[in-house]
Amino acid sequence: MSDRKKVTLPMLFDKMAKGIPLTMITCYDYPMATLVEQAGIDIVLVGDSLGMTMLGYDSTLPVTMADMIRHAAAVRRGTPNSWLIGDMPYMSYQPSDELAVLNAGRFMAEAACDGIKLEGGQEMCGRVRAIIAAGIPVMGHLGLTPQSVSSLGGFRLQGKSARQAKKIVDDAQALEEAGAMAILLELVPDQVCQIITERAKIPIISLGSGPHAHGQLLIFHDMFGLYPRFTPKMAKKYGDAGKVIGDGLKKYVEEVTTGIFPEPERYFGIKEEELSELRRLLEQER
Ligand code: KIV
């Protein structure tokens, strides 16, 4: 049990107003969530990146609402006090306002989330308004939006030209006007992120978009060497849990194969008289 206070929206805005950087991380399961809780992270995103990091898909597109709810509920059990965001998976909100509200509501009712995140700018403002009208806080997501990776031409920096950057600035303004509680900027140039942050009255969070945002986000598996396929340049490795676990597994194989494991202190016996009785009972049955 931690003695942390539950993070609330006013607390996030208060930190922003005081210039205290917000901390945000992705998380997908109960044991990691307990560590996130102990570290005192402000905002936890159960991202649809779990399709790649936890389920081994090549993209986030196959992830379903059922996947998201299962993981979000587990994370909530591990971190009762972080501000928990459920990430709306592909096609859970794009088709209609009604579907968007129903699925956003599932994150709140079934996983005890504090809000949801969805990808897109001006074209998604109707959805954002509809979800907010249902009493659910919404974080926007601009720049590299992985659900549109095909139209964006790959996992690459967004907003490199003035025209593209202007579109991202306009999208951020539109999301704020639609009532978004915060905006995540993924992989946009530092100066574009700074311009958006200076104009915004809601928290702007950077993922690979430089130091000028109100807060920073990293993907858990990138931070700890747990995603075997690649580590993006924007990710900083804070430890190599992948190596620790890999080395441990090799040692386990070696110890079982050579008979070192299990050692006598790791298993149990029964009393000699019970063992004799057991043998007698078995003998009788012959
Ligand atoms: O799914 C996710 O983890 C995300 C981040 C890449 C921002 O949306």
Tab-separated table of C-alpha atoms and ligand atoms in Angstrom:
chain	number	residue	atom	x	y	z
A	1	MET	CA	0.000	0.000	0.000
A	2	SER	CA	1.364	3.442	-0.877
A	3	ASP	CA	0.511	6.605	1.056
A	4	ARG	CA	0.214	8.584	-2.178
A	5	LYS	CA	-2.754	10.852	-2.760
A	6	LYS	CA	-4.963	10.038	-5.740
A	7	VAL	CA	-3.899	12.244	-8.677
A	8	THR	CA	-6.775	14.412	-9.921
A	9	LEU	CA	-7.230	16.713	-12.922
A	10	PRO	CA	-6.905	19.868	-10.747
A	11	MET	CA	-3.616	18.473	-9.391
A	12	LEU	CA	-2.291	18.032	-12.949
A	13	PHE	CA	-3.312	21.583	-13.912
A	14	ASP	CA	-1.827	22.925	-10.692
A	15	LYS	CA	1.540	21.303	-11.463
A	16	MET	CA	1.389	22.719	-14.990
A	17	ALA	CA	0.649	26.213	-13.669
A	18	LYS	CA	3.577	25.988	-11.239
A	19	GLY	CA	5.932	24.821	-14.001
A	20	ILE	CA	6.468	21.400	-12.389
A	21	PRO	CA	7.002	18.865	-15.204
A	22	LEU	CA	4.408	16.096	-15.426
A	23	THR	CA	5.569	12.483	-15.587
A	24	MET	CA	3.764	9.995	-17.803
A	25	ILE	CA	4.526	6.414	-18.758
A	26	THR	CA	2.817	3.560	-20.547
A	27	CYS	CA	2.015	0.466	-18.520
A	28	TYR	CA	0.202	-2.728	-19.403
A	29	ASP	CA	0.104	-5.133	-16.466
A	30	TYR	CA	-0.310	-5.455	-12.709
A	31	PRO	CA	3.274	-6.108	-11.521
A	32	MET	CA	4.721	-3.186	-13.496
A	33	ALA	CA	1.833	-0.981	-12.360
A	34	THR	CA	2.759	-1.601	-8.723
A	35	LEU	CA	6.274	-0.296	-9.504
A	36	VAL	CA	4.852	2.705	-11.372
A	37	GLU	CA	2.687	3.454	-8.333
A	38	GLN	CA	5.695	3.289	-5.997
A	39	ALA	CA	7.660	5.646	-8.282
A	40	GLY	CA	4.850	8.209	-8.044
A	41	ILE	CA	4.234	8.684	-11.785
A	42	ASP	CA	1.488	11.271	-12.415
A	43	ILE	CA	-0.193	9.864	-15.543
A	44	VAL	CA	-0.279	6.254	-16.695
A	45	LEU	CA	-1.337	5.356	-20.223
A	46	VAL	CA	-2.531	1.869	-21.028
A	47	GLY	CA	-1.550	2.355	-24.647
A	48	ASP	CA	-2.697	0.287	-27.579
A	49	SER	CA	1.062	-0.130	-28.081
A	50	LEU	CA	0.390	-3.195	-25.925
A	51	GLY	CA	-0.484	-4.855	-29.234
A	52	MET	CA	3.233	-4.712	-30.049
A	53	THR	CA	4.879	-4.777	-26.606
A	54	MET	CA	2.675	-7.410	-24.943
A	55	LEU	CA	0.915	-9.294	-27.725
A	56	GLY	CA	3.640	-9.381	-30.394
A	57	TYR	CA	1.672	-7.883	-33.296
A	58	ASP	CA	3.532	-5.816	-35.925
A	59	SER	CA	1.295	-2.792	-35.359
A	60	THR	CA	-1.383	-1.491	-32.986
A	61	LEU	CA	-4.204	-2.090	-35.456
A	62	PRO	CA	-5.309	-5.606	-34.358
A	63	VAL	CA	-5.871	-4.501	-30.732
A	64	THR	CA	-9.478	-4.831	-29.536
A	65	MET	CA	-11.508	-3.190	-26.773
A	66	ALA	CA	-11.479	-6.525	-24.929
A	67	ASP	CA	-7.647	-6.503	-24.951
A	68	MET	CA	-7.589	-2.919	-23.707
A	69	ILE	CA	-10.103	-3.409	-20.912
A	70	ARG	CA	-8.362	-6.545	-19.628
A	71	HIS	CA	-4.989	-4.738	-19.422
A	72	ALA	CA	-6.378	-1.408	-18.157
A	73	ALA	CA	-8.213	-3.104	-15.290
A	74	ALA	CA	-5.021	-4.967	-14.297
A	75	VAL	CA	-3.018	-1.731	-14.360
A	76	ARG	CA	-5.638	0.034	-12.239
A	77	ARG	CA	-5.356	-2.713	-9.620
A	78	GLY	CA	-1.606	-2.030	-9.439
A	79	THR	CA	-1.742	1.756	-9.481
A	80	PRO	CA	-4.833	3.037	-7.695
A	81	ASN	CA	-3.502	6.599	-7.434
A	82	SER	CA	-2.080	7.525	-10.849
A	83	TRP	CA	-4.257	9.380	-13.349
A	84	LEU	CA	-5.080	6.408	-15.558
A	85	ILE	CA	-5.799	6.811	-19.263
A	86	GLY	CA	-7.260	4.109	-21.486
A	87	ASP	CA	-6.146	4.344	-25.105
A	88	MET	CA	-9.004	3.961	-27.593
A	89	PRO	CA	-7.950	1.194	-30.020
A	90	TYR	CA	-8.308	1.267	-33.789
A	91	MET	CA	-11.925	1.510	-34.958
A	92	SER	CA	-13.305	1.835	-31.422
A	93	TYR	CA	-14.081	5.541	-32.051
A	94	GLN	CA	-13.512	6.377	-35.720
A	95	PRO	CA	-16.920	5.106	-37.038
A	96	SER	CA	-19.334	7.245	-34.980
A	97	ASP	CA	-19.856	9.459	-31.925
A	98	GLU	CA	-22.121	6.827	-30.429
A	99	LEU	CA	-19.527	4.044	-30.663
A	100	ALA	CA	-16.851	6.399	-29.330
A	101	VAL	CA	-18.939	7.299	-26.252
A	102	LEU	CA	-19.852	3.655	-25.568
A	103	ASN	CA	-16.251	2.480	-25.768
A	104	ALA	CA	-14.880	5.415	-23.773
A	105	GLY	CA	-17.504	4.605	-21.141
A	106	ARG	CA	-16.271	1.006	-20.968
A	107	PHE	CA	-12.807	2.230	-19.908
A	108	MET	CA	-14.420	4.196	-17.068
A	109	ALA	CA	-16.952	1.565	-15.940
A	110	GLU	CA	-14.986	-1.653	-16.444
A	111	ALA	CA	-11.394	-0.541	-15.789
A	112	ALA	CA	-11.875	2.462	-13.464
A	113	CYS	CA	-9.872	4.739	-15.774
A	114	ASP	CA	-9.788	8.513	-15.203
A	115	GLY	CA	-9.989	9.370	-18.890
A	116	ILE	CA	-9.270	8.186	-22.407
A	117	LYS	CA	-6.899	9.092	-25.239
A	118	LEU	CA	-7.656	9.124	-28.930
A	119	GLU	CA	-5.643	9.971	-32.018
A	120	GLY	CA	-6.418	12.795	-34.448
A	121	GLY	CA	-6.973	16.533	-34.696
A	122	GLN	CA	-9.738	18.685	-36.185
A	123	GLU	CA	-11.413	15.674	-37.827
A	124	MET	CA	-11.850	14.072	-34.385
A	125	CYS	CA	-13.186	17.122	-32.531
A	126	GLY	CA	-16.785	15.905	-32.866
A	127	ARG	CA	-15.834	12.649	-31.130
A	128	VAL	CA	-13.926	14.562	-28.455
A	129	ARG	CA	-16.965	16.765	-27.733
A	130	ALA	CA	-19.331	13.791	-27.615
A	131	ILE	CA	-17.117	11.877	-25.154
A	132	ILE	CA	-16.610	14.938	-22.962
A	133	ALA	CA	-20.377	15.549	-22.993
A	134	ALA	CA	-20.694	12.088	-21.442
A	135	GLY	CA	-18.477	13.274	-18.569
A	136	ILE	CA	-15.290	11.541	-19.695
A	137	PRO	CA	-11.996	13.469	-19.879
A	138	VAL	CA	-10.142	13.156	-23.202
A	139	MET	CA	-6.440	13.432	-24.025
A	140	GLY	CA	-5.688	14.211	-27.689
A	141	HIS	CA	-2.771	12.671	-29.596
A	142	LEU	CA	-1.073	14.483	-32.499
A	143	GLY	CA	2.087	14.134	-34.602
A	144	LEU	CA	3.008	10.513	-35.197
A	145	THR	CA	-0.306	8.773	-34.623
A	146	PRO	CA	0.411	5.037	-34.987
A	147	GLN	CA	-3.140	4.083	-36.028
A	148	SER	CA	-2.592	6.189	-39.198
A	149	VAL	CA	0.952	4.992	-39.820
A	150	SER	CA	0.103	3.910	-43.355
A	151	SER	CA	-1.138	7.389	-44.375
A	152	LEU	CA	1.755	9.039	-42.539
A	153	GLY	CA	4.292	7.033	-44.531
A	154	GLY	CA	5.843	5.143	-41.600
A	155	PHE	CA	7.063	5.745	-38.044
A	156	ARG	CA	8.789	9.051	-38.742
A	157	LEU	CA	9.057	12.658	-37.530
A	158	GLN	CA	5.877	14.642	-38.276
A	159	GLY	CA	5.557	18.397	-38.959
A	160	LYS	CA	8.928	18.919	-40.604
A	161	SER	CA	7.639	21.457	-43.146
A	162	ALA	CA	6.039	24.761	-42.158
A	163	ARG	CA	2.750	23.679	-43.718
A	164	GLN	CA	2.645	20.351	-41.854
A	165	ALA	CA	3.707	22.031	-38.622
A	166	LYS	CA	0.942	24.651	-39.016
A	167	LYS	CA	-1.597	21.826	-39.365
A	168	ILE	CA	-0.388	20.301	-36.067
A	169	VAL	CA	-0.563	23.724	-34.337
A	170	ASP	CA	-4.119	24.216	-35.667
A	171	ASP	CA	-5.104	20.670	-34.620
A	172	ALA	CA	-3.826	21.302	-31.095
A	173	GLN	CA	-5.850	24.509	-30.854
A	174	ALA	CA	-8.959	22.731	-32.164
A	175	LEU	CA	-8.592	19.895	-29.631
A	176	GLU	CA	-8.188	22.394	-26.803
A	177	GLU	CA	-11.290	24.289	-27.975
A	178	ALA	CA	-13.184	20.990	-28.148
A	179	GLY	CA	-12.403	20.498	-24.451
A	180	ALA	CA	-9.446	18.054	-24.428
A	181	MET	CA	-7.823	17.939	-20.971
A	182	ALA	CA	-4.318	17.476	-22.439
A	183	ILE	CA	-2.525	16.732	-25.693
A	184	LEU	CA	0.205	14.232	-26.382
A	185	LEU	CA	2.649	15.281	-29.110
A	186	GLU	CA	4.489	12.292	-30.522
A	187	LEU	CA	7.614	12.812	-32.602
A	188	VAL	CA	7.204	16.411	-33.728
A	189	PRO	CA	10.117	18.859	-33.912
A	190	ASP	CA	11.126	20.447	-30.609
A	191	GLN	CA	10.363	24.005	-31.809
A	192	VAL	CA	6.871	23.038	-32.976
A	193	CYS	CA	6.212	21.434	-29.589
A	194	GLN	CA	7.460	24.617	-27.901
A	195	ILE	CA	5.114	26.827	-29.961
A	196	ILE	CA	2.138	24.600	-29.131
A	197	THR	CA	3.090	24.487	-25.429
A	198	GLU	CA	3.411	28.267	-25.210
A	199	ARG	CA	-0.048	28.743	-26.717
A	200	ALA	CA	-1.811	25.995	-24.762
A	201	LYS	CA	-3.801	26.345	-21.572
A	202	ILE	CA	-3.913	22.580	-21.113
A	203	PRO	CA	-0.956	20.251	-20.435
A	204	ILE	CA	1.111	19.325	-23.479
A	205	ILE	CA	3.013	16.064	-23.102
A	206	SER	CA	6.024	15.191	-25.242
A	207	LEU	CA	6.945	11.792	-26.577
A	208	GLY	CA	10.139	12.407	-28.512
A	209	SER	CA	9.122	16.042	-29.068
A	210	GLY	CA	11.676	17.765	-26.866
A	211	PRO	CA	11.975	19.362	-23.442
A	212	HIS	CA	9.586	22.321	-23.773
A	213	ALA	CA	6.321	20.473	-23.150
A	214	HIS	CA	4.628	20.474	-19.741
A	215	GLY	CA	5.459	16.806	-19.306
A	216	GLN	CA	7.238	13.777	-20.738
A	217	LEU	CA	6.074	10.312	-21.756
A	218	LEU	CA	8.150	7.198	-22.368
A	219	ILE	CA	7.101	3.709	-23.393
A	220	PHE	CA	7.789	1.315	-20.521
A	221	HIS	CA	9.236	-1.484	-22.654
A	222	ASP	CA	11.669	0.891	-24.405
A	223	MET	CA	12.893	2.230	-21.032
A	224	PHE	CA	13.849	-1.191	-19.728
A	225	GLY	CA	15.015	-3.155	-22.757
A	226	LEU	CA	11.873	-5.260	-22.893
A	227	TYR	CA	10.944	-4.834	-26.558
A	228	PRO	CA	13.220	-7.128	-28.566
A	229	ARG	CA	12.521	-5.785	-32.071
A	230	PHE	CA	13.893	-2.224	-31.789
A	231	THR	CA	14.389	0.741	-29.455
A	232	PRO	CA	13.412	4.094	-31.008
A	233	LYS	CA	15.974	6.918	-30.856
A	234	MET	CA	13.654	9.044	-28.706
A	235	ALA	CA	13.580	6.380	-25.963
A	236	LYS	CA	16.065	6.516	-23.102
A	237	LYS	CA	17.018	3.187	-21.535
A	238	TYR	CA	16.901	3.449	-17.736
A	239	GLY	CA	17.802	-0.189	-17.140
A	240	ASP	CA	18.161	-3.494	-18.929
A	241	ALA	CA	15.482	-5.698	-17.425
A	242	GLY	CA	15.492	-7.720	-20.653
A	243	LYS	CA	19.140	-8.689	-20.039
A	244	VAL	CA	18.556	-9.415	-16.332
A	245	ILE	CA	15.640	-11.728	-17.179
A	246	GLY	CA	17.440	-13.331	-20.154
A	247	ASP	CA	20.550	-14.066	-18.034
A	248	GLY	CA	18.363	-15.469	-15.245
A	249	LEU	CA	16.557	-17.794	-17.650
A	250	LYS	CA	19.842	-19.149	-19.061
A	251	LYS	CA	21.086	-19.809	-15.526
A	252	TYR	CA	17.840	-21.608	-14.665
A	253	VAL	CA	18.194	-23.880	-17.693
A	254	GLU	CA	21.789	-24.634	-16.705
A	255	GLU	CA	20.912	-25.348	-13.051
A	256	VAL	CA	17.975	-27.632	-13.843
A	257	THR	CA	20.016	-29.486	-16.443
A	258	THR	CA	22.953	-30.000	-14.081
A	259	GLY	CA	20.794	-30.810	-11.028
A	260	ILE	CA	21.755	-27.712	-8.984
A	261	PHE	CA	18.108	-26.626	-8.814
A	262	PRO	CA	16.075	-27.329	-6.745
A	263	GLU	CA	18.257	-27.080	-3.657
A	264	PRO	CA	17.076	-28.888	-0.470
A	265	GLU	CA	15.775	-25.664	1.093
A	266	ARG	CA	13.299	-25.223	-1.790
A	267	TYR	CA	11.216	-28.353	-1.307
A	268	PHE	CA	9.385	-30.157	1.476
A	269	GLY	CA	9.126	-33.650	2.962
A	270	ILE	CA	6.642	-35.494	5.148
A	271	LYS	CA	7.388	-37.213	8.480
A	272	GLU	CA	9.028	-40.658	8.339
A	273	GLU	CA	6.005	-42.368	9.995
A	274	GLU	CA	3.593	-40.806	7.456
A	275	LEU	CA	5.820	-41.985	4.657
A	276	SER	CA	5.859	-45.561	6.042
A	277	GLU	CA	2.068	-45.457	6.362
A	278	LEU	CA	1.764	-44.204	2.792
A	279	ARG	CA	3.973	-47.064	1.606
A	280	ARG	CA	1.867	-49.558	3.629
A	281	LEU	CA	-1.365	-48.186	2.060
A	282	LEU	CA	0.045	-48.451	-1.417
A	283	GLU	CA	1.306	-51.959	-0.694
A	284	GLN	CA	-2.192	-52.997	0.446
A	285	GLU	CA	-3.656	-51.922	-2.889
A	286	ARG	CA	-1.372	-54.163	-4.924
B	1	KIV	O1	-0.245	3.257	-27.488
B	1	KIV	C1	0.598	3.991	-26.983
B	1	KIV	O2	1.407	3.605	-26.130
B	1	KIV	C2	0.622	5.362	-27.425
B	1	KIV	C3	1.921	6.066	-27.292
B	1	KIV	C4	2.779	5.722	-28.452
B	1	KIV	C5	1.720	7.479	-27.133
B	1	KIV	O3	-0.331	5.852	-27.954
